[in-house]
CSV table of C-alpha atoms in Angstrom, one decimal:
chain,number,residue,atom,x,y,z
Q,27,MET,CA,-28.6,-10.6,28.9
Q,28,GLU,CA,-26.3,-12.5,26.6
Q,29,PRO,CA,-24.3,-11.5,23.9
Q,30,GLU,CA,-26.3,-12.4,20.8
Q,31,GLU,CA,-29.8,-10.8,22.7
Q,32,TYR,CA,-27.2,-7.8,23.4
Q,33,ALA,CA,-26.2,-7.4,19.7
Q,34,ARG,CA,-29.4,-7.7,18.2
Q,35,LEU,CA,-31.4,-5.2,20.0
Q,36,VAL,CA,-28.2,-2.7,18.6
Q,37,LYS,CA,-28.3,-3.9,15.6
Q,38,GLU,CA,-32.9,-3.4,15.3
Q,39,TYR,CA,-31.4,0.1,16.8
Q,40,CYS,CA,-29.1,0.9,14.3
Q,41,TRP,CA,-31.3,-0.7,11.1
Q,42,ASP,CA,-34.9,1.2,12.4
Q,43,GLY,CA,-35.2,4.1,9.7
Q,44,ASN,CA,-31.7,4.0,7.9
Q,45,ARG,CA,-31.9,0.5,6.5
Q,46,SER,CA,-35.2,1.6,4.4
Q,47,THR,CA,-33.4,4.7,3.3
Q,48,ASP,CA,-30.6,2.9,2.1
Q,49,PHE,CA,-28.3,4.0,5.0
Q,50,VAL,CA,-28.8,8.4,3.6
Q,51,VAL,CA,-28.9,9.2,7.2
Q,52,GLN,CA,-30.3,12.6,7.2
Q,53,ASN,CA,-33.3,10.8,5.8
Q,54,ASN,CA,-34.4,8.5,8.5
Q,55,PRO,CA,-37.7,9.3,9.7
Q,56,ILE,CA,-37.6,7.9,12.9
Q,57,ARG,CA,-34.6,9.6,14.7
Q,58,ALA,CA,-31.7,11.3,13.8
Q,59,TRP,CA,-28.4,9.9,12.6
Q,60,TYR,CA,-25.0,12.2,11.8
Q,61,HIS,CA,-21.9,11.6,9.8
Q,62,ALA,CA,-18.4,12.7,11.4
Q,63,PRO,CA,-17.0,15.5,10.3
Q,64,TRP,CA,-14.1,16.1,8.7
Q,65,MET,CA,-13.1,12.8,7.4
Q,66,HIS,CA,-13.4,14.0,3.6
Q,67,ALA,CA,-9.8,15.9,4.1
Q,68,SER,CA,-7.3,13.2,3.4
Q,69,THR,CA,-6.0,10.8,1.0
Q,70,ASN,CA,-8.2,8.2,2.8
Q,71,GLY,CA,-11.3,10.8,2.4
Q,72,ARG,CA,-15.0,10.1,1.4
Q,73,GLU,CA,-15.4,9.0,-2.6
Q,74,PRO,CA,-18.2,11.5,-3.7
Q,75,LEU,CA,-21.1,8.5,-4.2
Q,76,LYS,CA,-21.4,7.0,-0.7
Q,77,GLY,CA,-19.1,9.1,1.3
Q,78,LEU,CA,-17.2,6.3,1.7
Q,79,THR,CA,-13.4,6.4,3.4
Q,80,PHE,CA,-10.5,4.0,2.7
Q,81,GLU,CA,-9.8,1.4,5.0
Q,82,ARG,CA,-7.0,-1.2,5.5
Q,83,PRO,CA,-6.5,-3.4,2.7
Q,84,THR,CA,-6.9,-7.3,3.4
Q,85,PRO,CA,-3.5,-8.9,1.8
Q,86,PRO,CA,-4.1,-12.1,-0.5
Q,87,LEU,CA,-5.1,-15.5,1.7
Q,88,GLU,CA,-6.0,-13.6,4.7
Q,89,LEU,CA,-9.3,-14.2,4.7
Q,90,ALA,CA,-9.9,-17.6,2.8
Q,91,SER,CA,-7.9,-19.9,0.7
Q,92,GLN,CA,-9.1,-18.9,-2.7
Q,93,GLN,CA,-8.7,-15.5,-2.2
Q,94,THR,CA,-5.9,-14.9,-4.7
Q,95,HIS,CA,-6.1,-10.9,-5.0
Q,96,ALA,CA,-5.9,-8.3,-2.1
Q,97,LEU,CA,-9.0,-6.8,-1.3
Q,98,GLN,CA,-10.2,-2.5,-1.2
Q,99,ASN,CA,-12.3,-2.2,1.6
Q,100,TRP,CA,-14.3,1.1,2.3
Q,101,ALA,CA,-16.6,1.8,5.2
Q,102,ILE,CA,-18.7,5.0,6.3
Q,103,GLY,CA,-19.8,5.4,10.1
Q,104,PHE,CA,-22.8,6.9,12.1
Q,105,TYR,CA,-23.6,8.5,15.0
Q,106,ASN,CA,-27.0,8.9,17.0
Q,107,ALA,CA,-27.7,12.6,18.5
Q,108,PRO,CA,-26.3,11.7,22.0
Q,109,GLY,CA,-22.8,10.7,20.4
Q,110,ALA,CA,-23.3,13.6,17.9
Q,111,SER,CA,-23.7,15.8,20.6
Q,112,LEU,CA,-20.0,15.7,21.7
Q,113,PHE,CA,-19.1,16.1,17.9
Q,114,GLY,CA,-21.4,19.2,18.4
Q,115,HIS,CA,-19.5,20.4,21.6
Q,116,VAL,CA,-15.7,20.2,20.0
Q,117,TRP,CA,-17.3,21.8,16.3
Q,118,ASN,CA,-19.4,24.6,18.2
Q,119,ASP,CA,-17.4,27.1,16.6
Q,120,PRO,CA,-16.3,25.1,13.4
Q,121,ASN,CA,-13.3,28.2,13.0
Q,122,ASN,CA,-12.0,27.3,16.0
Q,123,PRO,CA,-12.8,23.9,17.1
Q,124,ASN,CA,-12.3,23.0,21.0
Q,125,TRP,CA,-10.1,20.1,21.8
Q,126,ALA,CA,-8.3,20.8,24.8
Q,127,GLU,CA,-9.1,18.5,27.1
Q,128,ASP,CA,-10.9,14.8,27.4
Q,129,LEU,CA,-13.9,14.2,26.0
Q,130,LYS,CA,-16.2,11.4,27.1
Q,131,PHE,CA,-19.5,10.4,25.1
Q,132,PRO,CA,-22.7,10.8,26.7
Q,133,ASP,CA,-24.7,7.6,27.7
Q,134,GLY,CA,-27.2,6.6,25.2
Q,135,THR,CA,-23.9,6.9,22.1
Q,136,CYS,CA,-24.3,4.9,19.5
Q,137,VAL,CA,-22.0,4.5,16.4
Q,138,PHE,CA,-22.4,2.0,13.7
Q,139,LYS,CA,-20.0,1.0,10.0
Q,140,LEU,CA,-20.6,-0.3,7.2
Q,141,LEU,CA,-17.6,-1.7,5.7
Q,142,MET,CA,-17.6,-2.6,1.7
Q,143,THR,CA,-15.0,-4.9,0.4
Q,144,THR,CA,-14.3,-5.4,-3.5
Q,145,ALA,CA,-14.2,-9.7,-2.6
Q,146,SER,CA,-15.8,-11.9,-5.4
Q,147,ASN,CA,-18.2,-15.1,-4.5
Q,148,GLU,CA,-15.3,-16.9,-5.8
Q,149,GLN,CA,-12.6,-15.4,-3.8
Q,150,VAL,CA,-14.6,-15.5,-1.1
Q,151,PHE,CA,-17.8,-18.1,-0.6
Q,152,THR,CA,-19.7,-16.1,2.6
Q,153,MET,CA,-20.3,-13.3,0.1
Q,154,LYS,CA,-22.5,-14.8,-2.4
Q,155,GLY,CA,-25.6,-12.5,-2.4
Q,156,SER,CA,-24.0,-9.2,-0.3
Q,157,PRO,CA,-25.4,-6.2,-1.1
Q,158,GLY,CA,-23.6,-3.8,-2.9
Q,159,TRP,CA,-22.9,0.1,-3.5
Q,160,PRO,CA,-21.4,1.8,-6.5
Q,161,ALA,CA,-18.4,3.7,-5.3
Q,162,VAL,CA,-15.5,6.0,-6.8
Q,163,ILE,CA,-12.3,3.4,-5.0
Q,164,ALA,CA,-8.7,3.5,-5.7
Q,165,PRO,CA,-7.3,1.9,-8.9
Q,166,GLN,CA,-5.6,-1.6,-8.8
Q,167,PRO,CA,-4.0,-2.5,-11.1
Q,168,ASP,CA,-2.1,-5.4,-10.0
Q,169,PRO,CA,-5.2,-7.2,-8.8
Q,170,CYS,CA,-2.8,-9.5,-5.9
Q,171,ILE,CA,-1.5,-5.6,-4.8
Q,172,ALA,CA,-3.7,-3.4,-2.5
Q,173,PRO,CA,-3.1,0.4,-3.4
Q,174,ILE,CA,-1.4,1.6,0.4
Q,175,ASN,CA,-4.1,4.6,0.3
Q,176,GLY,CA,-6.9,6.3,-1.4
Q,177,ALA,CA,-4.7,9.6,-2.8
Q,178,LYS,CA,-5.7,8.1,-6.4
Q,179,ARG,CA,-9.2,7.1,-7.2
Q,180,ASN,CA,-10.6,6.2,-10.5
Q,181,SER,CA,-12.8,8.3,-12.7
Q,182,HIS,CA,-15.5,5.5,-12.9
Q,183,ALA,CA,-17.3,3.9,-10.2
Q,184,SER,CA,-16.8,0.3,-9.0
Q,185,LEU,CA,-19.2,-2.0,-7.0
Q,186,VAL,CA,-18.0,-2.7,-3.2
Q,187,ARG,CA,-20.1,-5.0,-1.1
Q,188,LEU,CA,-21.0,-5.2,2.1
Q,189,ILE,CA,-18.6,-7.6,4.3
Q,190,GLN,CA,-18.7,-6.3,8.0
Q,191,VAL,CA,-21.0,-3.8,10.5
Q,192,ASP,CA,-19.5,-2.5,13.3
Q,193,TRP,CA,-21.4,-1.0,16.3
Q,194,ALA,CA,-20.2,0.6,19.9
Q,195,VAL,CA,-22.4,2.0,22.6
Q,196,VAL,CA,-22.0,3.4,25.8
Q,197,ASP,CA,-21.9,1.1,28.9
Q,198,TRP,CA,-21.2,1.7,32.1
Q,199,ARG,CA,-20.9,-1.7,33.3
Q,200,ALA,CA,-18.4,-2.4,31.3
Q,201,PRO,CA,-14.8,-2.3,32.3
Q,202,ILE,CA,-14.0,0.5,29.2
Q,203,ARG,CA,-17.8,2.2,29.2
Q,204,TRP,CA,-18.3,1.1,25.7
Q,205,VAL,CA,-19.1,-2.2,24.5
Q,206,PHE,CA,-18.1,-3.3,21.0
Q,207,GLY,CA,-19.4,-5.7,18.6
Q,208,THR,CA,-19.1,-6.8,15.2
Q,209,PHE,CA,-21.3,-8.6,12.1
Q,210,MET,CA,-19.9,-10.4,9.4
Q,211,TYR,CA,-22.1,-11.1,6.0
Q,212,ASP,CA,-22.8,-14.3,5.6
Q,213,GLY,CA,-24.3,-15.8,2.5
Q,214,THR,CA,-24.2,-19.5,3.7
Q,215,LEU,CA,-27.2,-18.4,5.9
Q,216,LYS,CA,-30.7,-19.9,4.2
Q,217,GLY,CA,-34.2,-18.4,4.7
Q,218,VAL,CA,-33.5,-14.5,5.0
Q,219,GLU,CA,-35.2,-12.4,2.0
Q,220,ASP,CA,-33.1,-9.2,2.8
Q,221,PRO,CA,-29.8,-9.2,2.5
Q,222,TRP,CA,-28.8,-6.1,4.6
Q,223,ASN,CA,-29.9,-8.7,7.8
Q,224,ARG,CA,-27.6,-11.5,6.2
Q,225,LEU,CA,-25.3,-10.9,9.1
Q,226,SER,CA,-24.0,-13.5,11.6
Q,227,LEU,CA,-22.6,-12.1,15.0
Q,228,VAL,CA,-18.7,-12.9,15.2
Q,229,GLY,CA,-18.8,-11.2,19.0
Q,230,VAL,CA,-19.0,-8.7,21.2
Q,231,GLN,CA,-16.1,-7.1,23.5
Q,232,TRP,CA,-16.1,-5.0,26.4
Q,233,GLY,CA,-12.8,-5.3,28.0
Q,234,ASN,CA,-9.6,-5.7,26.9
Q,235,ASP,CA,-8.2,-8.6,29.4
Q,236,PRO,CA,-5.5,-6.3,29.9
Q,237,ILE,CA,-3.9,-9.2,32.2
Q,238,LEU,CA,-4.0,-11.6,29.7
Q,239,ASP,CA,-0.6,-11.5,27.7
Q,240,GLN,CA,1.5,-13.7,25.8
Q,241,ALA,CA,2.7,-15.8,28.6
Q,242,ALA,CA,-0.8,-16.6,30.4
Q,243,TYR,CA,-2.6,-17.3,26.9
Q,244,ASP,CA,0.2,-19.5,26.1
Q,245,ALA,CA,-0.3,-21.2,29.7
Q,246,GLY,CA,-3.9,-21.7,28.3
Q,247,ARG,CA,-6.2,-18.8,29.6
Q,248,ARG,CA,-8.7,-16.9,27.7
Q,249,PRO,CA,-10.4,-13.9,26.8
Q,250,VAL,CA,-13.4,-13.1,30.0
Q,251,GLU,CA,-14.1,-9.4,28.6
Q,252,SER,CA,-14.8,-10.5,24.5
Q,253,TRP,CA,-17.2,-13.1,23.3
Q,254,LEU,CA,-16.9,-15.1,20.0
Q,255,ASN,CA,-19.6,-16.8,18.5
Q,256,PRO,CA,-18.7,-20.7,18.2
Q,257,GLN,CA,-20.4,-20.9,14.5
Q,258,VAL,CA,-18.8,-18.0,13.3
Q,259,GLU,CA,-15.5,-19.3,14.6
Q,260,ALA,CA,-16.3,-22.3,12.8
Q,261,LEU,CA,-16.6,-20.8,9.6
Q,262,ARG,CA,-13.4,-18.8,10.0
Q,263,LYS,CA,-12.0,-22.3,9.6
Q,264,ARG,CA,-14.2,-23.2,6.7
Q,265,LEU,CA,-12.8,-19.8,4.7
Q,266,GLY,CA,-9.1,-21.3,5.2
Q,267,GLY,CA,-7.4,-18.0,5.4
Q,268,ARG,CA,-4.0,-17.3,7.0
Q,269,ARG,CA,-5.8,-15.4,9.9
Q,270,LEU,CA,-5.1,-17.0,13.3
Q,271,GLY,CA,-8.0,-15.8,14.7
Q,272,TRP,CA,-10.7,-13.0,14.6
Q,273,GLY,CA,-8.7,-11.2,17.0
Q,274,PHE,CA,-5.4,-10.9,18.9
Q,275,ASN,CA,-4.8,-13.9,21.2
Q,276,GLY,CA,-8.9,-14.6,21.2
Q,277,ARG,CA,-10.4,-11.2,21.5
Q,278,LEU,CA,-12.4,-9.7,19.0
Q,279,ASN,CA,-12.2,-8.4,15.6
Q,280,GLY,CA,-13.9,-8.7,12.3
Q,281,PRO,CA,-13.2,-10.1,9.2
Q,282,ALA,CA,-12.1,-6.8,7.2
Q,283,ASP,CA,-10.0,-6.2,10.4
Q,284,ASN,CA,-6.2,-6.8,11.4
Q,285,PHE,CA,-6.2,-10.1,13.7
Q,286,ILE,CA,-3.1,-8.9,15.4
Q,287,SER,CA,-5.4,-6.1,17.3
Q,288,ALA,CA,-8.8,-6.0,18.5
Q,289,CYS,CA,-11.7,-3.6,18.3
Q,290,GLY,CA,-11.3,-2.3,21.9
Q,291,SER,CA,-7.6,-1.5,21.9
Q,292,CYS,CA,-7.7,-0.2,18.7
Q,293,HIS,CA,-9.8,2.2,19.8
Q,294,SER,CA,-8.4,3.4,22.6
Q,295,PHE,CA,-5.4,4.9,20.9
Q,296,ALA,CA,-8.3,8.0,20.0
Q,297,GLN,CA,-6.7,11.0,20.9
Q,298,ARG,CA,-5.2,14.6,20.6
Q,299,ASN,CA,-1.4,14.7,21.2
Q,300,PRO,CA,1.5,16.3,20.1
Q,301,GLY,CA,4.0,13.2,20.2
Q,302,PRO,CA,4.3,9.5,18.6
Q,303,LEU,CA,2.6,6.8,20.1
Q,304,ALA,CA,2.7,3.0,19.6
Q,305,ARG,CA,1.5,1.7,16.7
Q,306,ALA,CA,-2.4,0.8,17.4
Q,307,GLY,CA,-1.5,-2.6,15.9
Q,308,ARG,CA,0.5,-3.6,19.1
Q,309,VAL,CA,-1.6,-2.1,22.0
Q,310,VAL,CA,-3.1,-5.7,22.9
Q,311,GLN,CA,0.7,-6.7,23.7
Q,312,ASN,CA,1.4,-4.4,26.5
Q,313,LYS,CA,-0.9,-4.4,29.0
Q,314,ARG,CA,0.3,-0.8,30.2
Q,315,ILE,CA,-1.3,0.7,27.0
Q,316,ILE,CA,-4.5,-1.8,27.4
Q,317,GLN,CA,-5.5,-1.0,30.9
Q,318,ASN,CA,-9.6,-0.6,31.0
Q,319,GLU,CA,-9.6,2.3,32.8
Q,320,ARG,CA,-8.9,5.0,30.4
Q,321,PRO,CA,-8.0,5.3,27.1
Q,322,ALA,CA,-4.6,5.0,26.3
Q,323,THR,CA,-2.0,8.0,26.7
Q,324,THR,CA,0.9,6.3,26.6
Q,325,ARG,CA,4.0,5.2,24.8
Q,326,LEU,CA,5.6,1.4,24.7
Q,327,ASP,CA,7.7,2.1,27.0
Q,328,GLY,CA,5.1,3.0,29.6
Q,329,THR,CA,5.6,6.9,29.8
Q,330,ASN,CA,3.2,9.4,29.4
Q,331,VAL,CA,2.3,11.4,26.3
Q,332,GLN,CA,3.1,14.7,27.0
Q,333,GLY,CA,-0.2,16.7,26.6
Q,334,ALA,CA,-2.1,13.8,24.9
Q,335,VAL,CA,-6.0,13.8,25.2
Q,336,SER,CA,-8.5,11.4,25.2
Q,337,GLY,CA,-10.7,11.4,22.5
Q,338,ASP,CA,-12.9,8.1,24.1
Q,339,TYR,CA,-12.8,5.3,21.8
Q,340,SER,CA,-13.4,7.7,19.0
Q,341,MET,CA,-11.3,7.6,15.8
Q,342,GLN,CA,-13.4,9.3,13.5
Q,343,LEU,CA,-13.1,12.1,16.0
Q,344,MET,CA,-9.8,12.1,16.2
Q,345,LYS,CA,-9.2,11.2,12.2
Q,346,GLY,CA,-11.6,14.0,11.4
Q,347,PHE,CA,-9.5,16.8,13.8
Q,348,ASP,CA,-6.5,15.3,12.6
Q,349,ASN,CA,-7.6,16.4,9.0
Q,350,TYR,CA,-8.6,20.2,10.0
Q,351,GLU,CA,-5.3,20.8,11.7
Q,352,ASN,CA,-3.2,19.1,8.6
Q,353,TRP,CA,-5.8,21.6,6.7
Q,354,LEU,CA,-5.4,24.1,8.4
Q,355,ALA,CA,-1.4,24.4,8.4
Q,356,LYS,CA,-1.6,24.0,4.7
Q,357,GLN,CA,-3.7,27.4,4.7
Q,358,THR,CA,-1.3,29.1,6.5
Q,359,SER,CA,1.1,28.4,4.8
Q,360,LYS,CA,-0.6,29.5,1.5
Q,361,GLU,CA,-1.2,25.9,0.3
Q,362,LYS,CA,-4.6,27.2,-0.7
Q,363,ASN,CA,-7.4,24.5,-1.3
Q,364,VAL,CA,-6.0,21.8,-2.0
Q,365,LEU,CA,-7.9,19.6,0.4
Q,366,LEU,CA,-11.3,21.4,-0.1
Q,367,SER,CA,-10.8,20.2,-3.3
Q,368,LEU,CA,-11.5,16.7,-2.8
Q,369,PRO,CA,-14.5,14.9,-3.3
Q,370,GLY,CA,-17.0,13.9,-1.0
Q,371,ARG,CA,-17.2,16.7,1.4
Q,372,ARG,CA,-19.9,16.2,4.3
Q,373,VAL,CA,-20.5,17.9,7.6
Q,374,VAL,CA,-22.1,17.0,11.3
Q,375,PHE,CA,-24.2,19.3,12.5
Q,376,LYS,CA,-24.9,19.8,16.5
Q,377,PRO,CA,-28.0,17.9,17.2
Q,378,LYS,CA,-31.0,19.8,18.9
Q,379,LEU,CA,-31.8,17.1,21.8
């Protein structure tokens, strides 16, 4: 199957019953979708109107030559029932979650994420006509400097608009057992009436190309486990931003993502561990970390992280569990109810399969 057809089918599956309910997924009349638990309890946790979490901001001029302002990016992700069943296993006892060994999402798992941004049409011409939501985002007194996190929130709602849709599915044929894909909102498309369908496929990634180090890239080799849409690559160049590409050395990442990383390599750092790891943005620069066989539990120097267990590429699982453990530590030190008072608390329930 060609990458475009693969991505189209995944997008249709994700939109089915969710688009008509404005992505209030618990109201989907066709199939069950779920939120990841404990994404509320951090400085970047969910805002109260749509449950969006604070994402990496886009520095001025990174995306487009006219983008003089730093962009705030906010996102929300959803798991289908097979994927949510793993969360149900971990959180079966909410007071004693169980993540003591490597986890593995079952076949049929699908997850997608909507990324919303503060970019204007004037700053990023591809944003023309993008659909939006009101959200309680972070204050930004200087438009050229983005907040470093979402610890502070406005007392009013602001408009954020769709810039990117990420998705991932478990596929045993892929070297990393996952296929990742990214769409970008594309206001240059003609004849698409529903703005939520005004999307162009950036690309698809099914492996990390672990032997493609910097020397190989400089010698002319290119990724064989990522496919980038040449039309969208031309659009990136028209935007005129400072991005060197979509992802690191020809791998896949989206317009709101860090171009020195890639979808698969970033998500490979989903784990529970007691020790420091290499920064996720650097993972693609070391083939010992981006091996395709399993998610990374290795430091940059190649040594194993003692006690690390894999989260099977789920950053939401890792962040939610980390939020819970941080909250629990504060509870035992009698700093009560601080994190639970944050707005936008949401819970995922174990699905009945």
